[in-house]
Amino acid sequence: MLSHIDTTDHGSHHTAAIIGGGPAGLTAARQLATSDIGITPIVIEDEDCVGGLCRTIVHNGLRMDIGGHRFFSKSDIVNDWWKSVLDYDGNPEVQDNVMMLRPRISHIYFKHRFIDYPVTASWHTLRDIGLLNAMRSACGYAWAKIHPRHPVNSLEDFYINRFGRPLYRMFFEDYTTKVWGIHPSEMNADWGSQRVKGLSINAVIRNMLTRKNTNETHVETSLIDRFRYPKYGPGQLWDAAAQQVRQLGGTILTGHRVTAININSRRHVHSVTVIDRDGCQQDIPCDYVLSSMPLCDLVPNLRGIDIPADILAYATALPYRDFVTVGLLVDSLTIHTRNGKPLPDTWIYIQDKGVHLGRMQIFNNWSPYLVPAQGIWLGLEYFCNQGDELWTMSDDESIYMAVNELQRIGIIDTHTVIRDSVRIRIPKAYPAYHGTYAQMPYIRDFLDSIGGLYCIGRNGQHRYNNMDHSMLTAIAAVNAIQGNASPQNIWNVNTDDSYHEQR
């Protein structure tokens, strides 16, 4: 039964309904709860836990990080925010509420070899990609700098201009197609400008010559060598943030779904309708709505307002990419470092058209405290669409496929003992940049015309934000509510030529 929520107006007191309990929603709630502007946050989360994509899933005591979340930001505001939730200087051997400093190690699995990522101009890299490929790549890069493609209409154009055709064909074309399900020539170039940004051959060379630490703002995120990470995974930080919101007087409703955002005759939000797991429905009066709900769900759930037919069609057709993770606890791997030691990677990009597998995490290397059992705890990541074969196959079929693919590419063999396994499906994990994405300016203008409504976070803006960018959209929204900044700033987060976690 949905408990009663007191939203009675006491003088200047106001209420903000926050749709979604992920990084954006919880950041907004905590910002409001710690301010002195008299706005009580009510977070409404469809899942039974907070954290969104940044939650930590626990299976038989084994913890999984969905997609892998490195805590690194160029924003002092975000870094200070994280520090205020978990201790940066604590000892994980004796404390739980700590953020550890972890090494960032990744490789690309390419033609049955493991290439350093970011790619380095080393003998090992030259050997692994081959001298001829290296020469072609250098020539292709030079040609792209002299004869860039204009105009840049697609992600393919963006990649070729940035890296040259040979490197694009080698490392980006097939992998991008695997991730998004369509060829880069069919994707909007915005994805590249938002995700790749400052990453380039020049940036890689500069990084090789002068290694930077995680506190310096000019380091490209794809090139960092260290990052912060909660002892028990990303969900630990967001659980702690949620607890702080409650202690500060905010409300968090899990297992509740928003079915309507109600607009009054003055074209301003006045309530949201929610339904709980038992089917009990209630209207929650509010003065503001901060929504991280996917736009394909938000727009058709607006009530009391005429929605233009074209806007409704654009929003409901916005594309997404879904996600499946298979967790495998194995006794050993058949692959090792060049020195014969266990792989230190946090994740490995699988650049192989012969398998569906896109990326493999080794959770032990994110934090040893994620894995209380003996063995190596793997997260095998598959990109798919709801309704396709990867999404609809049974858990047993998905796990069998994952084991078979690992054997096929030589990461485990038929003698490897599988001690535990689980399969997790995540809908709408990635906003996609094709189809009606090109109509986003019209959707945005329509939503901005509704008073008290603020779109925040990855799905709330249909923008492939990193965690810190999602947080910054929430902070910008609260600043706008306080009158300290323009609402335009909410949409301007992550539009500068800065950084993003590549691949």
XYZ file of C-alpha atoms in Angstrom:
503
model
C 0.000 0.000 0.000
C 1.329 3.449 -0.894
C 1.990 5.387 2.285
C 0.521 8.867 2.577
C 2.873 11.656 1.573
C 2.352 15.011 3.256
C 2.733 17.679 0.585
C 0.560 20.300 2.263
C 1.756 23.825 1.520
C 3.160 25.359 4.709
C 3.810 28.987 3.811
C 6.684 29.047 1.364
C 7.215 25.289 1.436
C 7.289 23.530 -1.920
C 7.718 19.997 -3.228
C 9.790 18.600 -6.086
C 8.866 15.240 -7.583
C 12.010 13.592 -8.926
C 11.385 10.811 -11.430
C 14.155 8.214 -11.241
C 16.520 7.265 -8.423
C 19.708 7.059 -10.467
C 22.695 9.439 -10.294
C 20.773 12.411 -11.708
C 17.710 11.919 -9.518
C 19.619 11.347 -6.284
C 21.962 14.244 -6.996
C 18.972 16.543 -7.482
C 17.333 15.248 -4.305
C 20.439 15.747 -2.200
C 21.064 19.218 -3.637
C 17.518 20.238 -2.733
C 17.625 18.579 0.682
C 20.845 20.369 1.652
C 19.693 23.777 0.395
C 17.756 26.381 2.364
C 15.143 27.110 -0.303
C 12.366 25.105 1.345
C 11.783 22.480 -1.352
C 11.232 18.907 -0.192
C 12.374 16.231 -2.674
C 10.315 13.110 -3.333
C 12.217 10.562 -5.435
C 10.073 8.057 -7.326
C 11.952 4.979 -8.563
C 10.415 2.138 -10.555
C 12.987 -0.443 -9.426
C 13.176 -1.846 -5.901
C 16.546 -0.177 -5.312
C 18.218 3.118 -6.147
C 21.230 3.740 -8.369
C 19.760 3.192 -11.834
C 22.434 1.877 -14.182
C 24.948 2.637 -11.422
C 23.410 0.238 -8.930
C 25.365 -2.776 -7.731
C 23.641 -6.103 -8.343
C 24.278 -8.816 -5.749
C 24.059 -12.479 -6.765
C 24.883 -15.112 -4.155
C 27.154 -12.621 -2.419
C 28.917 -11.705 -5.690
C 28.620 -8.049 -6.697
C 28.220 -6.854 -10.290
C 28.779 -3.398 -11.732
C 26.478 -2.998 -14.744
C 28.601 -1.646 -17.577
C 31.497 -0.587 -15.353
C 31.542 2.846 -13.705
C 34.814 4.614 -13.127
C 34.577 7.545 -10.735
C 36.582 10.208 -12.529
C 35.520 13.739 -13.345
C 37.036 17.012 -14.468
C 34.437 18.808 -12.372
C 35.512 19.919 -8.898
C 31.829 20.101 -7.976
C 31.344 16.417 -8.767
C 34.570 15.328 -7.075
C 33.658 17.256 -3.921
C 30.164 15.741 -4.052
C 31.567 12.203 -4.144
C 34.010 13.002 -1.331
C 31.139 14.197 0.843
C 29.413 10.820 0.509
C 32.312 8.339 0.801
C 35.761 8.761 2.347
C 38.595 9.228 -0.161
C 41.278 8.659 2.485
C 39.844 5.654 4.311
C 41.441 2.219 4.590
C 39.248 -0.424 2.900
C 40.783 -3.143 5.058
C 39.146 -1.668 8.159
C 36.455 0.664 6.748
C 33.517 0.113 4.432
C 32.486 3.658 3.453
C 35.550 4.336 1.313
C 36.439 5.207 -2.278
C 39.545 3.306 -3.343
C 42.097 4.501 -5.897
C 42.280 1.854 -8.620
C 44.568 1.386 -11.646
C 42.897 1.821 -15.022
C 44.000 -1.072 -17.246
C 42.164 -2.088 -20.419
C 42.963 -3.982 -23.601
C 41.422 -4.550 -27.000
C 41.084 -8.173 -28.052
C 42.082 -8.005 -31.720
C 42.918 -10.987 -33.930
C 43.521 -13.190 -30.884
C 45.948 -10.689 -29.393
C 45.544 -8.225 -26.554
C 46.437 -4.680 -27.596
C 47.015 -1.985 -24.995
C 44.145 0.460 -24.688
C 44.714 3.330 -25.131
C 46.905 2.220 -28.017
C 50.586 2.999 -27.423
C 53.404 3.342 -29.938
C 55.277 0.381 -28.487
C 56.986 -2.653 -29.945
C 54.202 -4.828 -28.551
C 51.531 -2.793 -30.362
C 53.514 -2.809 -33.606
C 53.915 -6.564 -33.346
C 50.246 -7.135 -32.546
C 48.726 -5.044 -35.346
C 51.517 -5.734 -37.843
C 54.003 -3.433 -39.556
C 51.906 -3.121 -42.729
C 48.788 -2.132 -40.770
C 50.823 0.388 -38.783
C 52.151 1.993 -41.979
C 48.675 2.088 -43.516
C 47.309 3.674 -40.353
C 49.957 6.406 -40.360
C 49.315 7.207 -44.021
C 45.545 7.132 -43.531
C 45.768 9.481 -40.579
C 47.921 11.934 -42.534
C 45.503 11.825 -45.475
C 42.533 12.506 -43.181
C 44.268 15.558 -41.721
C 45.037 16.946 -45.192
C 41.718 15.973 -46.810
C 39.053 15.881 -44.076
C 35.480 14.984 -44.943
C 33.091 17.943 -45.200
C 30.363 18.155 -44.157
C 30.488 15.702 -41.241
C 27.082 14.059 -41.608
C 27.631 10.745 -39.845
C 29.600 9.044 -37.121
C 31.656 7.369 -39.846
C 32.684 10.800 -41.158
C 33.621 11.869 -37.642
C 35.765 8.791 -36.969
C 37.596 8.952 -40.305
C 38.381 12.645 -39.833
C 39.636 11.984 -36.319
C 41.655 8.778 -36.856
C 41.931 8.080 -40.588
C 40.209 5.323 -42.561
C 42.589 2.410 -41.732
C 42.289 2.893 -37.952
C 38.548 3.430 -38.348
C 38.215 0.148 -40.237
C 40.471 -1.652 -37.770
C 39.057 -0.548 -34.424
C 35.827 1.431 -34.799
C 33.658 0.252 -37.693
C 32.818 -3.294 -36.583
C 32.829 -2.554 -32.866
C 30.481 0.418 -33.248
C 28.152 -1.703 -35.377
C 28.158 -4.379 -32.665
C 27.397 -1.852 -29.929
C 24.637 0.039 -31.746
C 23.262 -2.532 -34.152
C 23.623 -0.187 -37.136
C 26.564 0.942 -39.258
C 28.372 4.163 -38.218
C 27.409 5.715 -41.558
C 23.776 5.633 -40.332
C 24.485 7.267 -36.962
C 24.432 10.966 -36.171
C 27.862 12.536 -35.699
C 26.683 13.953 -32.348
C 27.590 10.654 -30.688
C 31.212 11.162 -31.647
C 31.304 14.787 -30.547
C 29.800 13.858 -27.175
C 31.615 10.585 -26.519
C 35.016 10.859 -28.226
C 35.557 14.611 -27.975
C 39.206 15.309 -27.118
C 40.450 11.785 -27.861
C 42.753 11.784 -30.884
C 46.112 10.511 -32.075
C 47.698 13.719 -30.791
C 46.081 13.252 -27.374
C 47.392 9.692 -27.174
C 50.927 10.847 -28.037
C 50.792 13.689 -25.506
C 49.590 11.269 -22.865
C 52.442 8.857 -23.606
C 55.007 11.629 -23.218
C 53.562 13.110 -20.033
C 51.462 10.931 -17.749
C 48.952 12.867 -15.660
C 47.165 12.048 -12.430
C 43.432 11.855 -11.787
C 43.238 15.358 -10.294
C 44.296 17.238 -13.437
C 41.484 18.549 -15.558
C 43.174 18.274 -18.963
C 43.464 14.474 -18.910
C 41.237 12.758 -21.455
C 39.077 10.227 -19.608
C 39.949 7.528 -22.113
C 43.606 8.073 -21.203
C 43.458 8.185 -17.406
C 45.545 5.617 -15.567
C 43.757 5.765 -12.200
C 40.215 6.286 -10.968
C 38.185 6.205 -7.774
C 35.883 3.313 -6.997
C 33.634 2.458 -4.018
C 34.694 -0.586 -2.022
C 31.456 -2.443 -2.807
C 30.764 -1.065 -6.272
C 29.007 2.066 -7.557
C 25.707 1.229 -5.898
C 27.360 1.691 -2.503
C 27.795 5.414 -3.131
C 24.235 5.875 -4.353
C 22.793 3.878 -1.458
C 24.716 6.170 0.893
C 23.480 9.258 -0.957
C 19.894 7.999 -0.703
C 20.313 7.499 3.031
C 21.537 11.085 3.352
C 18.482 12.331 1.444
C 16.188 10.499 3.863
C 18.057 11.826 6.894
C 17.676 15.359 5.533
C 13.895 14.987 5.276
C 13.496 13.812 1.704
C 11.352 10.865 0.632
C 12.424 8.005 -1.626
C 9.782 5.664 -3.011
C 11.142 2.500 -4.622
C 8.914 0.084 -6.487
C 6.726 2.970 -7.653
C 6.109 3.970 -11.258
C 5.047 7.373 -12.548
C 2.069 7.006 -14.877
C 1.242 10.673 -15.452
C 2.737 14.144 -15.137
C -0.217 16.463 -14.674
C -0.132 20.001 -16.100
C -2.513 22.786 -15.019
C -4.260 25.402 -17.151
C -1.307 27.771 -16.702
C 0.890 25.185 -18.441
C 2.755 24.371 -15.219
C 3.231 21.019 -13.493
C 1.013 20.493 -10.451
C 1.205 16.765 -9.632
C 2.426 13.344 -10.674
C 0.413 10.143 -10.584
C 2.206 7.068 -9.252
C 1.305 3.414 -8.887
C 2.946 0.904 -6.567
C 3.581 -2.828 -6.921
C 0.146 -3.617 -5.441
C -1.601 -1.481 -8.033
C -2.452 1.315 -5.593
C -2.489 4.707 -7.291
C -2.033 8.191 -5.853
C -1.526 11.739 -7.046
C 1.437 13.530 -5.461
C 1.079 17.337 -5.593
C 4.286 19.098 -6.561
C 5.633 22.430 -7.698
C 8.496 21.019 -9.754
C 9.205 17.824 -11.666
C 12.790 16.789 -12.359
C 12.579 13.861 -14.748
C 15.184 11.306 -15.763
C 12.432 9.182 -17.325
C 13.122 8.170 -20.949
C 11.622 10.792 -23.227
C 9.716 8.100 -25.118
C 7.782 7.532 -21.862
C 7.702 11.094 -20.542
C 5.993 12.804 -23.471
C 3.009 10.409 -23.822
C 2.495 10.530 -20.031
C 1.951 14.297 -19.966
C -1.650 15.080 -19.003
C -3.699 18.275 -19.225
C -1.764 19.623 -22.181
C -2.152 19.311 -25.936
C 0.795 17.369 -27.329
C 1.416 18.124 -31.015
C 1.099 14.954 -33.070
C 4.557 15.329 -34.583
C 6.209 15.800 -31.161
C 4.447 12.723 -29.808
C 5.536 10.702 -32.841
C 9.151 11.878 -32.590
C 9.400 11.159 -28.863
C 7.780 7.725 -28.881
C 10.025 6.641 -31.773
C 13.318 7.693 -30.141
C 15.750 4.756 -30.444
C 17.560 2.987 -27.614
C 20.039 0.155 -27.295
C 19.447 -2.471 -24.642
C 21.956 -4.473 -22.691
C 22.516 -7.986 -21.349
C 25.208 -8.949 -18.849
C 26.138 -12.545 -18.100
C 28.040 -13.055 -14.868
C 30.348 -16.085 -14.737
C 32.404 -17.175 -11.735
C 35.225 -19.332 -13.124
C 38.134 -21.086 -11.457
C 40.736 -19.788 -13.927
C 41.433 -18.161 -17.298
C 43.603 -19.589 -20.049
C 45.045 -16.162 -20.866
C 47.616 -14.212 -18.862
C 49.821 -11.145 -19.171
C 52.997 -11.271 -21.236
C 54.805 -12.055 -17.963
C 52.501 -14.957 -17.168
C 50.607 -13.116 -14.407
C 46.791 -12.907 -13.995
C 45.113 -10.294 -16.177
C 44.925 -6.946 -14.339
C 42.258 -5.496 -16.666
C 39.061 -3.935 -15.433
C 37.565 -4.643 -18.839
C 38.518 -5.893 -22.278
C 36.947 -4.773 -25.563
C 36.192 -7.778 -27.771
C 37.040 -6.723 -31.327
C 35.906 -9.954 -32.995
C 33.051 -10.233 -35.502
C 32.842 -13.969 -34.820
C 31.191 -13.499 -31.419
C 28.318 -11.423 -30.074
C 30.315 -10.532 -26.958
C 31.184 -6.836 -26.900
C 33.071 -6.331 -23.672
C 34.299 -8.384 -20.714
C 34.718 -7.078 -17.187
C 36.891 -8.716 -14.530
C 35.155 -7.610 -11.352
C 38.037 -8.750 -9.113
C 40.128 -5.957 -10.612
C 37.539 -3.253 -9.986
C 37.506 -4.132 -6.298
C 38.513 -7.393 -4.624
C 35.625 -6.802 -2.211
C 33.119 -7.463 -5.013
C 34.172 -11.119 -4.998
C 34.044 -12.841 -1.593
C 34.218 -16.303 -3.189
C 37.252 -18.018 -4.672
C 37.532 -17.602 -8.417
C 37.452 -14.985 -11.153
C 34.177 -13.090 -11.453
C 33.498 -12.051 -15.063
C 30.858 -9.776 -16.548
C 30.181 -10.513 -20.223
C 28.387 -7.662 -21.940
C 26.059 -7.971 -24.920
C 24.406 -5.094 -26.770
C 20.973 -5.832 -28.197
C 17.430 -4.615 -28.821
C 14.364 -5.688 -26.904
C 12.712 -8.447 -28.885
C 15.804 -9.681 -30.733
C 17.456 -13.065 -30.232
C 19.973 -11.931 -27.609
C 17.191 -10.358 -25.555
C 14.568 -13.100 -25.811
C 16.721 -16.206 -25.339
C 16.353 -17.915 -21.967
C 18.829 -17.384 -19.138
C 20.259 -20.864 -19.679
C 20.665 -20.247 -23.412
C 22.346 -16.904 -22.793
C 24.780 -18.376 -20.261
C 25.561 -21.305 -22.576
C 26.291 -18.878 -25.430
C 28.567 -16.786 -23.198
C 30.585 -19.818 -22.089
C 30.843 -21.055 -25.668
C 32.062 -17.680 -26.947
C 34.720 -17.403 -24.240
C 35.982 -20.840 -25.234
C 35.945 -19.907 -28.917
C 38.161 -16.851 -28.423
C 40.476 -18.659 -26.025
C 39.731 -16.911 -22.725
C 38.624 -20.144 -21.050
C 38.699 -23.754 -22.228
C 36.523 -26.830 -21.870
C 38.245 -27.743 -18.603
C 37.382 -24.432 -16.936
C 35.042 -24.903 -13.978
C 31.977 -22.613 -13.998
C 31.176 -22.145 -10.306
C 28.248 -19.752 -10.636
C 26.368 -17.823 -13.299
C 23.623 -15.255 -13.697
C 22.066 -13.211 -16.480
C 20.836 -9.608 -16.146
C 18.815 -7.655 -18.739
C 18.819 -3.836 -18.799
C 16.283 -2.073 -21.063
C 16.983 1.363 -22.555
C 20.582 1.346 -21.335
C 21.870 3.592 -24.125
C 20.031 6.432 -25.907
C 20.798 5.952 -29.602
C 21.727 8.568 -32.187
C 19.704 7.718 -35.254
C 16.076 7.770 -36.370
C 14.058 10.535 -34.725
C 17.056 11.631 -32.655
C 17.490 14.279 -35.365
C 14.192 15.797 -34.147
C 15.418 16.273 -30.567
C 15.511 20.110 -30.856
C 11.732 20.110 -31.431
C 11.091 17.724 -28.531
C 13.284 19.840 -26.288
C 11.546 23.106 -27.226
C 8.168 21.562 -26.442
C 9.288 20.261 -23.039
C 10.945 23.572 -22.171
C 7.575 25.288 -22.688
C 6.140 23.482 -19.634
C 6.673 25.386 -16.410
C 8.365 23.543 -13.558
C 9.502 20.602 -15.721
C 13.245 19.898 -15.910
C 14.753 17.031 -17.904
C 17.915 15.607 -16.347
C 20.216 12.625 -16.738
C 21.030 10.286 -19.592
C 17.566 9.150 -20.644
C 15.943 12.359 -19.433
C 17.853 14.232 -22.143
C 18.330 11.329 -24.579
C 22.045 11.974 -24.402
C 24.738 9.352 -23.795
C 26.093 11.087 -20.685
C 28.650 9.734 -18.292
C 27.730 9.562 -14.619
C 29.286 12.920 -13.763
C 27.535 14.680 -16.634
C 24.199 13.261 -15.470
C 24.951 14.648 -12.008
C 25.800 18.049 -13.454
C 22.455 18.231 -15.286
C 20.742 17.698 -11.927
C 22.863 20.365 -10.245
C 22.091 22.760 -13.113
C 18.360 22.065 -12.695
C 18.459 22.853 -8.971
C 20.427 26.028 -9.708
C 17.733 27.030 -12.207
C 14.991 26.403 -9.638
C 16.884 28.577 -7.156
C 17.139 31.310 -9.769
C 20.923 31.158 -9.789
C 21.262 30.066 -13.412
C 19.370 29.785 -16.662
C 17.414 26.583 -17.385
C 19.380 26.562 -20.651
C 22.398 25.396 -18.640
C 20.722 22.038 -18.028
C 20.878 21.168 -21.718
C 24.331 22.712 -22.136
C 26.051 20.152 -19.899
C 28.342 17.996 -22.066
C 28.144 20.189 -25.149
C 31.660 21.615 -24.819
C 34.677 19.996 -26.438
C 35.753 18.133 -23.334
C 36.026 14.436 -22.574
C 34.121 11.207 -22.342
C 34.806 7.593 -21.597
C 35.531 6.301 -25.078
C 34.233 2.992 -26.505
